[in-house]
Amino acid sequence: MSENLFNEFEPVSSKQWKQQIQYELKGADYNETLIWESPEGIKVKPFYHIDEFEKPLQVTTHTSQFKICQNIFVHDLDKSIARAKETLNRGAESIRFTIPNEQIDVEKLANSLPLQSVPVYFYLNFLSIDFVKKLDSIAKAKNASFFVQLDPIGQLTKDGNWFTNLEKDFEALNTIAIACTNIHFLSVDSSLYQNAGANIVQQIAYTLGHVNEYFNRVATISKPIVLQVAVGTNYFFEIAKLRAMRLLFNLIAKEYDHNLECHIIAAPTKRNKTLYDYNVNMLRTTTECMSAILGGADTVFNLAYDVLYHKDNEFGDRISRNQLLVLKHESYFDKVNNPADGAYYIEELTHQLAEKALALFKDIEAAGGFLTQLKEGIIQRKIQESAAKEQELFDNGKEVLLGTNKYPNKDDRMSHDLELYPFVKSNPRKTLITPIIEKRLAEKAEQQRLEDEKSNTGAE
């Protein structure tokens, strides 16, 4: 706005605001009373002012173009096709198929759907050159936008083993990079770090280290890299996280003459989801999807409120999809690009997160790189330390999950409703490295409640 309004009001400086606040505190210490420190070491102030505002960061987010995605695990092919058609007819704008094995008839899957009009993600639980070539030929024939999420390093981090071994996995990636030019073929699963308990700075830095290994080991990357991100409940921090991630990705990519923006696909975290009082999960996922959109995710898929204990079902899918539809079509989250630009608080958070994450990334590279630190167990240990601190806050009631450690419903019963086992299973086996394990904050408390529930039922 070029014209100043209300010139009769004198501007109030940052110094004047602070003086007034200190006066209102009546002797209480300003720093101890009003400034809090996040797990990432960021000190959050009670106000942010133009006096302290630096030049806006160059982060471009195309919020108006974000897509609503539906995740579909392909087990029964005909049922999966029917489900995909139904979700596309009811508001989904893209589909993410999880493909468990090479026996899935992907040609039948592709020929049964209008794939020319929607982006399609294929998350493969295996690494097969022939299978990816088949997807590439389908994409070319149908002029379709296919994102094939291949992530051997992600396989190593969550499973403890490569698909085959380091040399053969990267040999396969390099073959695919040259032979398959019609698809996006490379992906980084950053969601594992968040779901395992890493703080935000760690999540960004580990994602960058993960990406950097691919830049160093894959000769040709001619398509945007997909970053799959889990979004937590700290609303403004999560907006800043996605912006910082995009900013730093661009910074590193330019060093390799890779001038393509990353493609971010985001979903709510599992870490804060609860089994008891499960309807609260809808509130959590709504604010997390809001952060994802405002932070600049290209595609957002939601978690169903009952994802912990129910198998995939039409009602859970519909509610989770409708949450995104309400955000897009009733709350108008797609009407403005770069919505966080100029928000002093978010700009400052973005700057600090980016600065701290870049410093940690440099430390990782100086110590031999991401894969070296995974092999030595350093990444796993750092995540475990961060997760333990968060778990302690939850156990002490300082981090609140409604219905679990705050205002629990004592009459809530879940033992007879479990279609899925909602807790981490121990699976002793030989692995190359210690895998990074996802774990929810509420697991221990929920297991105790279930045991008490069963005991009381037996007594009755």
PDB file of C-alpha atoms in Angstrom, residues 100-383:
ATOM      1  CA  PRO A 100       3.597 -54.196  -2.038  1.00  0.00           C
ATOM      2  CA  ASN A 101       5.182 -56.454  -4.680  1.00  0.00           C
ATOM      3  CA  GLU A 102       6.014 -56.894  -8.366  1.00  0.00           C
ATOM      4  CA  GLN A 103       3.043 -59.193  -8.978  1.00  0.00           C
ATOM      5  CA  ILE A 104       0.608 -56.271  -8.996  1.00  0.00           C
ATOM      6  CA  ASP A 105      -0.762 -55.778 -12.525  1.00  0.00           C
ATOM      7  CA  VAL A 106       0.095 -52.114 -12.864  1.00  0.00           C
ATOM      8  CA  GLU A 107      -1.045 -52.004 -16.503  1.00  0.00           C
ATOM      9  CA  LYS A 108      -4.557 -53.040 -15.502  1.00  0.00           C
ATOM     10  CA  LEU A 109      -4.442 -50.472 -12.718  1.00  0.00           C
ATOM     11  CA  ALA A 110      -3.419 -47.715 -15.112  1.00  0.00           C
ATOM     12  CA  ASN A 111      -5.840 -48.654 -17.878  1.00  0.00           C
ATOM     13  CA  SER A 112      -8.784 -48.612 -15.474  1.00  0.00           C
ATOM     14  CA  LEU A 113      -8.306 -45.002 -14.301  1.00  0.00           C
ATOM     15  CA  PRO A 114      -8.291 -41.502 -15.883  1.00  0.00           C
ATOM     16  CA  LEU A 115      -4.608 -41.021 -15.118  1.00  0.00           C
ATOM     17  CA  GLN A 116      -4.066 -38.266 -17.665  1.00  0.00           C
ATOM     18  CA  SER A 117      -5.912 -35.758 -15.481  1.00  0.00           C
ATOM     19  CA  VAL A 118      -4.422 -36.479 -12.045  1.00  0.00           C
ATOM     20  CA  PRO A 119      -0.915 -36.811 -10.608  1.00  0.00           C
ATOM     21  CA  VAL A 120      -0.288 -40.379  -9.433  1.00  0.00           C
ATOM     22  CA  TYR A 121       2.272 -41.473  -6.851  1.00  0.00           C
ATOM     23  CA  PHE A 122       3.565 -45.035  -6.723  1.00  0.00           C
ATOM     24  CA  TYR A 123       5.185 -45.928  -3.418  1.00  0.00           C
ATOM     25  CA  LEU A 124       7.057 -49.186  -4.030  1.00  0.00           C
ATOM     26  CA  ASN A 125       7.989 -51.601  -1.252  1.00  0.00           C
ATOM     27  CA  PHE A 126      10.656 -53.077  -3.545  1.00  0.00           C
ATOM     28  CA  LEU A 127      13.216 -51.974  -6.112  1.00  0.00           C
ATOM     29  CA  SER A 128      12.762 -53.376  -9.620  1.00  0.00           C
ATOM     30  CA  ILE A 129      14.175 -51.849 -12.785  1.00  0.00           C
ATOM     31  CA  ASP A 130      11.708 -53.735 -15.000  1.00  0.00           C
ATOM     32  CA  PHE A 131       8.701 -52.659 -12.944  1.00  0.00           C
ATOM     33  CA  VAL A 132       9.753 -49.002 -13.049  1.00  0.00           C
ATOM     34  CA  LYS A 133      10.391 -49.244 -16.806  1.00  0.00           C
ATOM     35  CA  LYS A 134       6.852 -50.537 -17.189  1.00  0.00           C
ATOM     36  CA  LEU A 135       5.519 -47.506 -15.302  1.00  0.00           C
ATOM     37  CA  ASP A 136       7.661 -45.233 -17.452  1.00  0.00           C
ATOM     38  CA  SER A 137       6.221 -46.668 -20.683  1.00  0.00           C
ATOM     39  CA  ILE A 138       2.668 -46.298 -19.329  1.00  0.00           C
ATOM     40  CA  ALA A 139       3.351 -42.688 -18.386  1.00  0.00           C
ATOM     41  CA  LYS A 140       4.651 -41.986 -21.885  1.00  0.00           C
ATOM     42  CA  ALA A 141       1.727 -43.709 -23.605  1.00  0.00           C
ATOM     43  CA  LYS A 142      -0.890 -41.977 -21.488  1.00  0.00           C
ATOM     44  CA  ASN A 143       0.916 -38.658 -21.125  1.00  0.00           C
ATOM     45  CA  ALA A 144       0.459 -39.110 -17.377  1.00  0.00           C
ATOM     46  CA  SER A 145       2.225 -37.459 -14.440  1.00  0.00           C
ATOM     47  CA  PHE A 146       3.769 -40.334 -12.464  1.00  0.00           C
ATOM     48  CA  PHE A 147       5.837 -39.955  -9.302  1.00  0.00           C
ATOM     49  CA  VAL A 148       7.536 -43.274  -8.547  1.00  0.00           C
ATOM     50  CA  GLN A 149       8.815 -43.009  -4.990  1.00  0.00           C
ATOM     51  CA  LEU A 150      12.114 -44.899  -4.994  1.00  0.00           C
ATOM     52  CA  ASP A 151      14.153 -44.412  -1.840  1.00  0.00           C
ATOM     53  CA  PRO A 152      16.807 -47.082  -1.091  1.00  0.00           C
ATOM     54  CA  ILE A 153      18.258 -44.965   1.721  1.00  0.00           C
ATOM     55  CA  GLY A 154      14.782 -44.691   3.215  1.00  0.00           C
ATOM     56  CA  GLN A 155      14.549 -48.484   3.019  1.00  0.00           C
ATOM     57  CA  LEU A 156      17.830 -48.748   4.914  1.00  0.00           C
ATOM     58  CA  THR A 157      16.800 -46.291   7.644  1.00  0.00           C
ATOM     59  CA  LYS A 158      13.450 -47.908   8.448  1.00  0.00           C
ATOM     60  CA  ASP A 159      14.328 -51.578   7.794  1.00  0.00           C
ATOM     61  CA  GLY A 160      18.005 -51.716   8.698  1.00  0.00           C
ATOM     62  CA  ASN A 161      18.893 -53.303   5.352  1.00  0.00           C
ATOM     63  CA  TRP A 162      19.112 -52.209   1.726  1.00  0.00           C
ATOM     64  CA  PHE A 163      16.789 -53.711  -0.869  1.00  0.00           C
ATOM     65  CA  THR A 164      19.859 -55.687  -2.045  1.00  0.00           C
ATOM     66  CA  ASN A 165      23.036 -53.843  -1.070  1.00  0.00           C
ATOM     67  CA  LEU A 166      24.452 -50.332  -1.458  1.00  0.00           C
ATOM     68  CA  GLU A 167      26.203 -50.956  -4.794  1.00  0.00           C
ATOM     69  CA  LYS A 168      23.323 -52.767  -6.482  1.00  0.00           C
ATOM     70  CA  ASP A 169      20.647 -50.383  -5.188  1.00  0.00           C
ATOM     71  CA  PHE A 170      22.466 -47.346  -6.547  1.00  0.00           C
ATOM     72  CA  GLU A 171      23.321 -49.170  -9.762  1.00  0.00           C
ATOM     73  CA  ALA A 172      19.567 -49.745 -10.202  1.00  0.00           C
ATOM     74  CA  LEU A 173      18.824 -46.067  -9.494  1.00  0.00           C
ATOM     75  CA  ASN A 174      21.369 -44.923 -12.057  1.00  0.00           C
ATOM     76  CA  THR A 175      19.944 -47.322 -14.659  1.00  0.00           C
ATOM     77  CA  ILE A 176      16.426 -46.019 -13.995  1.00  0.00           C
ATOM     78  CA  ALA A 177      17.635 -42.419 -14.145  1.00  0.00           C
ATOM     79  CA  ILE A 178      18.918 -42.945 -17.684  1.00  0.00           C
ATOM     80  CA  ALA A 179      16.230 -45.295 -19.004  1.00  0.00           C
ATOM     81  CA  CYS A 180      13.094 -43.757 -17.492  1.00  0.00           C
ATOM     82  CA  THR A 181      12.707 -40.146 -18.587  1.00  0.00           C
ATOM     83  CA  ASN A 182       8.922 -39.893 -18.390  1.00  0.00           C
ATOM     84  CA  ILE A 183       8.553 -40.259 -14.636  1.00  0.00           C
ATOM     85  CA  HIS A 184       9.749 -38.656 -11.424  1.00  0.00           C
ATOM     86  CA  PHE A 185      11.742 -41.519  -9.931  1.00  0.00           C
ATOM     87  CA  LEU A 186      13.534 -40.275  -6.808  1.00  0.00           C
ATOM     88  CA  SER A 187      12.026 -39.711  -3.371  1.00  0.00           C
ATOM     89  CA  VAL A 188      13.206 -38.983   0.175  1.00  0.00           C
ATOM     90  CA  ASP A 189      11.044 -40.231   3.046  1.00  0.00           C
ATOM     91  CA  SER A 190      11.588 -37.529   5.647  1.00  0.00           C
ATOM     92  CA  SER A 191       8.435 -38.509   7.545  1.00  0.00           C
ATOM     93  CA  LEU A 192      10.292 -41.323   9.323  1.00  0.00           C
ATOM     94  CA  TYR A 193      12.462 -38.851  11.241  1.00  0.00           C
ATOM     95  CA  GLN A 194       9.477 -36.904  12.564  1.00  0.00           C
ATOM     96  CA  ASN A 195       7.475 -40.006  13.437  1.00  0.00           C
ATOM     97  CA  ALA A 196      10.456 -41.429  15.332  1.00  0.00           C
ATOM     98  CA  GLY A 197      10.806 -38.308  17.484  1.00  0.00           C
ATOM     99  CA  ALA A 198      13.440 -36.109  15.803  1.00  0.00           C
ATOM    100  CA  ASN A 199      13.082 -32.402  16.486  1.00  0.00           C
ATOM    101  CA  ILE A 200      12.447 -30.005  13.620  1.00  0.00           C
ATOM    102  CA  VAL A 201      16.077 -28.962  13.090  1.00  0.00           C
ATOM    103  CA  GLN A 202      17.079 -32.629  12.940  1.00  0.00           C
ATOM    104  CA  GLN A 203      14.276 -33.412  10.508  1.00  0.00           C
ATOM    105  CA  ILE A 204      15.427 -30.723   8.093  1.00  0.00           C
ATOM    106  CA  ALA A 205      19.139 -31.517   8.430  1.00  0.00           C
ATOM    107  CA  TYR A 206      18.648 -35.280   8.049  1.00  0.00           C
ATOM    108  CA  THR A 207      16.460 -34.703   5.000  1.00  0.00           C
ATOM    109  CA  LEU A 208      19.211 -32.583   3.451  1.00  0.00           C
ATOM    110  CA  GLY A 209      21.846 -35.210   4.274  1.00  0.00           C
ATOM    111  CA  HIS A 210      19.570 -37.883   2.779  1.00  0.00           C
ATOM    112  CA  VAL A 211      19.128 -35.802  -0.389  1.00  0.00           C
ATOM    113  CA  ASN A 212      22.831 -35.036  -0.618  1.00  0.00           C
ATOM    114  CA  GLU A 213      23.692 -38.730  -0.753  1.00  0.00           C
ATOM    115  CA  TYR A 214      21.542 -39.028  -3.878  1.00  0.00           C
ATOM    116  CA  PHE A 215      23.123 -35.971  -5.476  1.00  0.00           C
ATOM    117  CA  ASN A 216      26.536 -37.548  -4.885  1.00  0.00           C
ATOM    118  CA  ARG A 217      25.653 -41.067  -6.037  1.00  0.00           C
ATOM    119  CA  VAL A 218      23.069 -40.680  -8.836  1.00  0.00           C
ATOM    120  CA  ALA A 219      24.641 -39.283 -11.987  1.00  0.00           C
ATOM    121  CA  THR A 220      21.502 -37.947 -13.669  1.00  0.00           C
ATOM    122  CA  ILE A 221      18.588 -36.359 -11.810  1.00  0.00           C
ATOM    123  CA  SER A 222      16.520 -34.606 -14.445  1.00  0.00           C
ATOM    124  CA  LYS A 223      13.202 -34.510 -12.576  1.00  0.00           C
ATOM    125  CA  PRO A 224      12.158 -32.885  -9.287  1.00  0.00           C
ATOM    126  CA  ILE A 225      12.972 -34.918  -6.177  1.00  0.00           C
ATOM    127  CA  VAL A 226       9.970 -35.786  -4.008  1.00  0.00           C
ATOM    128  CA  LEU A 227      10.270 -35.010  -0.292  1.00  0.00           C
ATOM    129  CA  GLN A 228       7.708 -36.910   1.778  1.00  0.00           C
ATOM    130  CA  VAL A 229       7.197 -35.002   5.025  1.00  0.00           C
ATOM    131  CA  ALA A 230       5.259 -35.630   8.242  1.00  0.00           C
ATOM    132  CA  VAL A 231       3.725 -32.512   9.774  1.00  0.00           C
ATOM    133  CA  GLY A 232       3.442 -32.138  13.539  1.00  0.00           C
ATOM    134  CA  THR A 233       1.127 -30.149  15.729  1.00  0.00           C
ATOM    135  CA  ASN A 234       3.308 -27.084  16.436  1.00  0.00           C
ATOM    136  CA  TYR A 235       1.368 -24.986  13.930  1.00  0.00           C
ATOM    137  CA  PHE A 236       3.676 -22.064  13.065  1.00  0.00           C
ATOM    138  CA  PHE A 237       6.874 -24.074  13.506  1.00  0.00           C
ATOM    139  CA  GLU A 238       5.603 -26.634  11.007  1.00  0.00           C
ATOM    140  CA  ILE A 239       4.796 -23.936   8.445  1.00  0.00           C
ATOM    141  CA  ALA A 240       8.317 -22.610   8.911  1.00  0.00           C
ATOM    142  CA  LYS A 241       9.760 -26.156   8.689  1.00  0.00           C
ATOM    143  CA  LEU A 242       8.445 -26.730   5.176  1.00  0.00           C
ATOM    144  CA  ARG A 243       9.582 -23.285   4.060  1.00  0.00           C
ATOM    145  CA  ALA A 244      13.073 -23.818   5.519  1.00  0.00           C
ATOM    146  CA  MET A 245      13.269 -27.258   3.923  1.00  0.00           C
ATOM    147  CA  ARG A 246      12.456 -25.854   0.489  1.00  0.00           C
ATOM    148  CA  LEU A 247      14.881 -22.962   0.966  1.00  0.00           C
ATOM    149  CA  LEU A 248      17.798 -25.201   1.950  1.00  0.00           C
ATOM    150  CA  PHE A 249      17.016 -27.820  -0.693  1.00  0.00           C
ATOM    151  CA  ASN A 250      17.344 -25.124  -3.358  1.00  0.00           C
ATOM    152  CA  LEU A 251      20.596 -23.927  -1.802  1.00  0.00           C
ATOM    153  CA  ILE A 252      22.176 -27.391  -1.912  1.00  0.00           C
ATOM    154  CA  ALA A 253      20.687 -28.394  -5.263  1.00  0.00           C
ATOM    155  CA  LYS A 254      22.301 -25.417  -6.978  1.00  0.00           C
ATOM    156  CA  GLU A 255      25.705 -26.750  -5.972  1.00  0.00           C
ATOM    157  CA  TYR A 256      24.948 -29.720  -8.242  1.00  0.00           C
ATOM    158  CA  ASP A 257      23.458 -27.577 -11.041  1.00  0.00           C
ATOM    159  CA  HIS A 258      20.057 -29.037 -10.211  1.00  0.00           C
ATOM    160  CA  ASN A 259      17.727 -26.110 -10.801  1.00  0.00           C
ATOM    161  CA  LEU A 260      14.402 -27.862 -10.188  1.00  0.00           C
ATOM    162  CA  GLU A 261      12.254 -27.189  -7.134  1.00  0.00           C
ATOM    163  CA  CYS A 262      11.676 -30.112  -4.804  1.00  0.00           C
ATOM    164  CA  HIS A 263       8.172 -31.579  -4.795  1.00  0.00           C
ATOM    165  CA  ILE A 264       6.784 -31.850  -1.259  1.00  0.00           C
ATOM    166  CA  ILE A 265       4.115 -34.392  -0.378  1.00  0.00           C
ATOM    167  CA  ALA A 266       2.959 -33.982   3.217  1.00  0.00           C
ATOM    168  CA  ALA A 267       0.801 -35.871   5.680  1.00  0.00           C
ATOM    169  CA  PRO A 268      -0.006 -35.473   9.386  1.00  0.00           C
ATOM    170  CA  THR A 269       2.351 -37.110  11.857  1.00  0.00           C
ATOM    171  CA  LYS A 270       1.481 -40.375  13.584  1.00  0.00           C
ATOM    172  CA  ARG A 271       3.503 -39.502  16.676  1.00  0.00           C
ATOM    173  CA  ASN A 272       0.758 -37.587  18.487  1.00  0.00           C
ATOM    174  CA  LYS A 273      -2.195 -39.731  17.402  1.00  0.00           C
ATOM    175  CA  THR A 274      -4.130 -41.563  20.083  1.00  0.00           C
ATOM    176  CA  LEU A 275      -6.122 -44.734  20.447  1.00  0.00           C
ATOM    177  CA  TYR A 276      -8.377 -43.463  23.228  1.00  0.00           C
ATOM    178  CA  ASP A 277     -10.573 -40.435  22.566  1.00  0.00           C
ATOM    179  CA  TYR A 278      -9.687 -41.037  18.925  1.00  0.00           C
ATOM    180  CA  ASN A 279     -12.050 -38.378  17.560  1.00  0.00           C
ATOM    181  CA  VAL A 280      -9.555 -35.767  18.774  1.00  0.00           C
ATOM    182  CA  ASN A 281      -7.286 -37.083  16.016  1.00  0.00           C
ATOM    183  CA  MET A 282      -9.518 -35.237  13.543  1.00  0.00           C
ATOM    184  CA  LEU A 283      -8.685 -31.929  15.226  1.00  0.00           C
ATOM    185  CA  ARG A 284      -4.980 -32.734  15.207  1.00  0.00           C
ATOM    186  CA  THR A 285      -4.916 -33.746  11.553  1.00  0.00           C
ATOM    187  CA  THR A 286      -6.903 -30.645  10.534  1.00  0.00           C
ATOM    188  CA  THR A 287      -4.382 -28.193  11.996  1.00  0.00           C
ATOM    189  CA  GLU A 288      -1.500 -30.293  10.653  1.00  0.00           C
ATOM    190  CA  CYS A 289      -2.970 -30.212   7.146  1.00  0.00           C
ATOM    191  CA  MET A 290      -3.381 -26.452   7.505  1.00  0.00           C
ATOM    192  CA  SER A 291       0.325 -26.121   8.346  1.00  0.00           C
ATOM    193  CA  ALA A 292       1.222 -28.318   5.371  1.00  0.00           C
ATOM    194  CA  ILE A 293      -0.783 -26.181   2.954  1.00  0.00           C
ATOM    195  CA  LEU A 294       0.447 -22.832   4.283  1.00  0.00           C
ATOM    196  CA  GLY A 295       4.013 -24.160   4.402  1.00  0.00           C
ATOM    197  CA  GLY A 296       3.879 -24.891   0.687  1.00  0.00           C
ATOM    198  CA  ALA A 297       3.280 -28.628   0.293  1.00  0.00           C
ATOM    199  CA  ASP A 298       2.510 -29.501  -3.325  1.00  0.00           C
ATOM    200  CA  THR A 299       0.334 -32.446  -2.327  1.00  0.00           C
ATOM    201  CA  VAL A 300      -1.357 -33.266   0.979  1.00  0.00           C
ATOM    202  CA  PHE A 301      -2.844 -36.584   2.022  1.00  0.00           C
ATOM    203  CA  ASN A 302      -4.592 -36.924   5.343  1.00  0.00           C
ATOM    204  CA  LEU A 303      -4.667 -39.664   7.973  1.00  0.00           C
ATOM    205  CA  ALA A 304      -8.004 -41.168   8.936  1.00  0.00           C
ATOM    206  CA  TYR A 305      -9.029 -40.567  12.544  1.00  0.00           C
ATOM    207  CA  ASP A 306      -9.174 -44.355  13.112  1.00  0.00           C
ATOM    208  CA  VAL A 307      -5.958 -45.244  11.266  1.00  0.00           C
ATOM    209  CA  LEU A 308      -4.389 -46.718  14.408  1.00  0.00           C
ATOM    210  CA  TYR A 309      -6.928 -49.444  15.072  1.00  0.00           C
ATOM    211  CA  HIS A 310      -9.107 -49.905  11.963  1.00  0.00           C
ATOM    212  CA  LYS A 311      -8.194 -51.274   8.578  1.00  0.00           C
ATOM    213  CA  ASP A 312      -8.807 -48.974   5.602  1.00  0.00           C
ATOM    214  CA  ASN A 313     -12.503 -48.191   5.444  1.00  0.00           C
ATOM    215  CA  GLU A 314     -14.774 -45.959   3.394  1.00  0.00           C
ATOM    216  CA  PHE A 315     -15.965 -43.819   6.306  1.00  0.00           C
ATOM    217  CA  GLY A 316     -12.497 -43.028   7.622  1.00  0.00           C
ATOM    218  CA  ASP A 317     -11.303 -42.214   4.081  1.00  0.00           C
ATOM    219  CA  ARG A 318     -14.275 -39.948   3.424  1.00  0.00           C
ATOM    220  CA  ILE A 319     -13.897 -37.968   6.639  1.00  0.00           C
ATOM    221  CA  SER A 320     -10.147 -37.462   6.156  1.00  0.00           C
ATOM    222  CA  ARG A 321     -10.668 -36.399   2.544  1.00  0.00           C
ATOM    223  CA  ASN A 322     -13.516 -34.068   3.498  1.00  0.00           C
ATOM    224  CA  GLN A 323     -11.276 -32.312   6.013  1.00  0.00           C
ATOM    225  CA  LEU A 324      -9.047 -31.281   3.112  1.00  0.00           C
ATOM    226  CA  LEU A 325     -12.002 -30.432   0.904  1.00  0.00           C
ATOM    227  CA  VAL A 326     -13.354 -28.084   3.588  1.00  0.00           C
ATOM    228  CA  LEU A 327      -9.959 -26.390   3.871  1.00  0.00           C
ATOM    229  CA  LYS A 328      -9.815 -25.918   0.103  1.00  0.00           C
ATOM    230  CA  HIS A 329     -13.375 -25.128  -0.897  1.00  0.00           C
ATOM    231  CA  GLU A 330     -14.903 -23.620   2.238  1.00  0.00           C
ATOM    232  CA  SER A 331     -11.898 -22.092   4.012  1.00  0.00           C
ATOM    233  CA  TYR A 332     -10.216 -20.928   0.770  1.00  0.00           C
ATOM    234  CA  PHE A 333      -6.724 -22.117   1.637  1.00  0.00           C
ATOM    235  CA  ASP A 334      -5.907 -22.279  -2.079  1.00  0.00           C
ATOM    236  CA  LYS A 335      -6.653 -18.647  -2.916  1.00  0.00           C
ATOM    237  CA  VAL A 336      -3.320 -17.000  -2.099  1.00  0.00           C
ATOM    238  CA  ASN A 337       0.211 -18.019  -3.027  1.00  0.00           C
ATOM    239  CA  ASN A 338       3.009 -17.469  -0.498  1.00  0.00           C
ATOM    240  CA  PRO A 339       0.555 -16.799   2.361  1.00  0.00           C
ATOM    241  CA  ALA A 340       3.290 -16.778   5.028  1.00  0.00           C
ATOM    242  CA  ASP A 341       5.358 -14.058   3.345  1.00  0.00           C
ATOM    243  CA  GLY A 342       5.790 -10.987   5.526  1.00  0.00           C
ATOM    244  CA  ALA A 343       4.551 -12.646   8.729  1.00  0.00           C
ATOM    245  CA  TYR A 344       7.344 -11.555  11.035  1.00  0.00           C
ATOM    246  CA  TYR A 345       7.034 -14.540  13.379  1.00  0.00           C
ATOM    247  CA  ILE A 346       7.030 -17.173  10.615  1.00  0.00           C
ATOM    248  CA  GLU A 347       9.841 -15.411   8.755  1.00  0.00           C
ATOM    249  CA  GLU A 348      11.965 -15.402  11.907  1.00  0.00           C
ATOM    250  CA  LEU A 349      11.194 -19.052  12.624  1.00  0.00           C
ATOM    251  CA  THR A 350      12.053 -19.989   9.042  1.00  0.00           C
ATOM    252  CA  HIS A 351      15.335 -18.108   9.257  1.00  0.00           C
ATOM    253  CA  GLN A 352      16.370 -19.677  12.578  1.00  0.00           C
ATOM    254  CA  LEU A 353      15.335 -23.217  11.625  1.00  0.00           C
ATOM    255  CA  ALA A 354      17.192 -22.917   8.319  1.00  0.00           C
ATOM    256  CA  GLU A 355      20.288 -21.545  10.023  1.00  0.00           C
ATOM    257  CA  LYS A 356      20.402 -24.275  12.677  1.00  0.00           C
ATOM    258  CA  ALA A 357      19.583 -27.066  10.206  1.00  0.00           C
ATOM    259  CA  LEU A 358      22.276 -25.911   7.782  1.00  0.00           C
ATOM    260  CA  ALA A 359      24.850 -25.913  10.582  1.00  0.00           C
ATOM    261  CA  LEU A 360      23.851 -29.474  11.569  1.00  0.00           C
ATOM    262  CA  PHE A 361      23.935 -30.586   7.918  1.00  0.00           C
ATOM    263  CA  LYS A 362      27.470 -29.212   7.575  1.00  0.00           C
ATOM    264  CA  ASP A 363      28.503 -31.112  10.707  1.00  0.00           C
ATOM    265  CA  ILE A 364      27.089 -34.329   9.230  1.00  0.00           C
ATOM    266  CA  GLU A 365      28.957 -33.816   5.958  1.00  0.00           C
ATOM    267  CA  ALA A 366      32.192 -32.957   7.764  1.00  0.00           C
ATOM    268  CA  ALA A 367      31.883 -36.233   9.705  1.00  0.00           C
ATOM    269  CA  GLY A 368      31.624 -38.332   6.545  1.00  0.00           C
ATOM    270  CA  GLY A 369      28.054 -37.811   5.391  1.00  0.00           C
ATOM    271  CA  PHE A 370      24.610 -39.129   6.212  1.00  0.00           C
ATOM    272  CA  LEU A 371      25.215 -42.795   5.336  1.00  0.00           C
ATOM    273  CA  THR A 372      28.406 -42.869   7.389  1.00  0.00           C
ATOM    274  CA  GLN A 373      26.617 -41.482  10.428  1.00  0.00           C
ATOM    275  CA  LEU A 374      23.776 -43.962   9.942  1.00  0.00           C
ATOM    276  CA  LYS A 375      26.273 -46.818   9.847  1.00  0.00           C
ATOM    277  CA  GLU A 376      27.940 -45.531  13.018  1.00  0.00           C
ATOM    278  CA  GLY A 377      24.557 -45.193  14.733  1.00  0.00           C
ATOM    279  CA  ILE A 378      24.932 -41.464  15.365  1.00  0.00           C
ATOM    280  CA  ILE A 379      21.721 -40.429  13.588  1.00  0.00           C
ATOM    281  CA  GLN A 380      19.742 -43.107  15.439  1.00  0.00           C
ATOM    282  CA  ARG A 381      21.175 -42.048  18.802  1.00  0.00           C
ATOM    283  CA  LYS A 382      20.419 -38.359  18.243  1.00  0.00           C
ATOM    284  CA  ILE A 383      16.827 -39.140  17.283  1.00  0.00           C
TER     285      ILE A 383
END
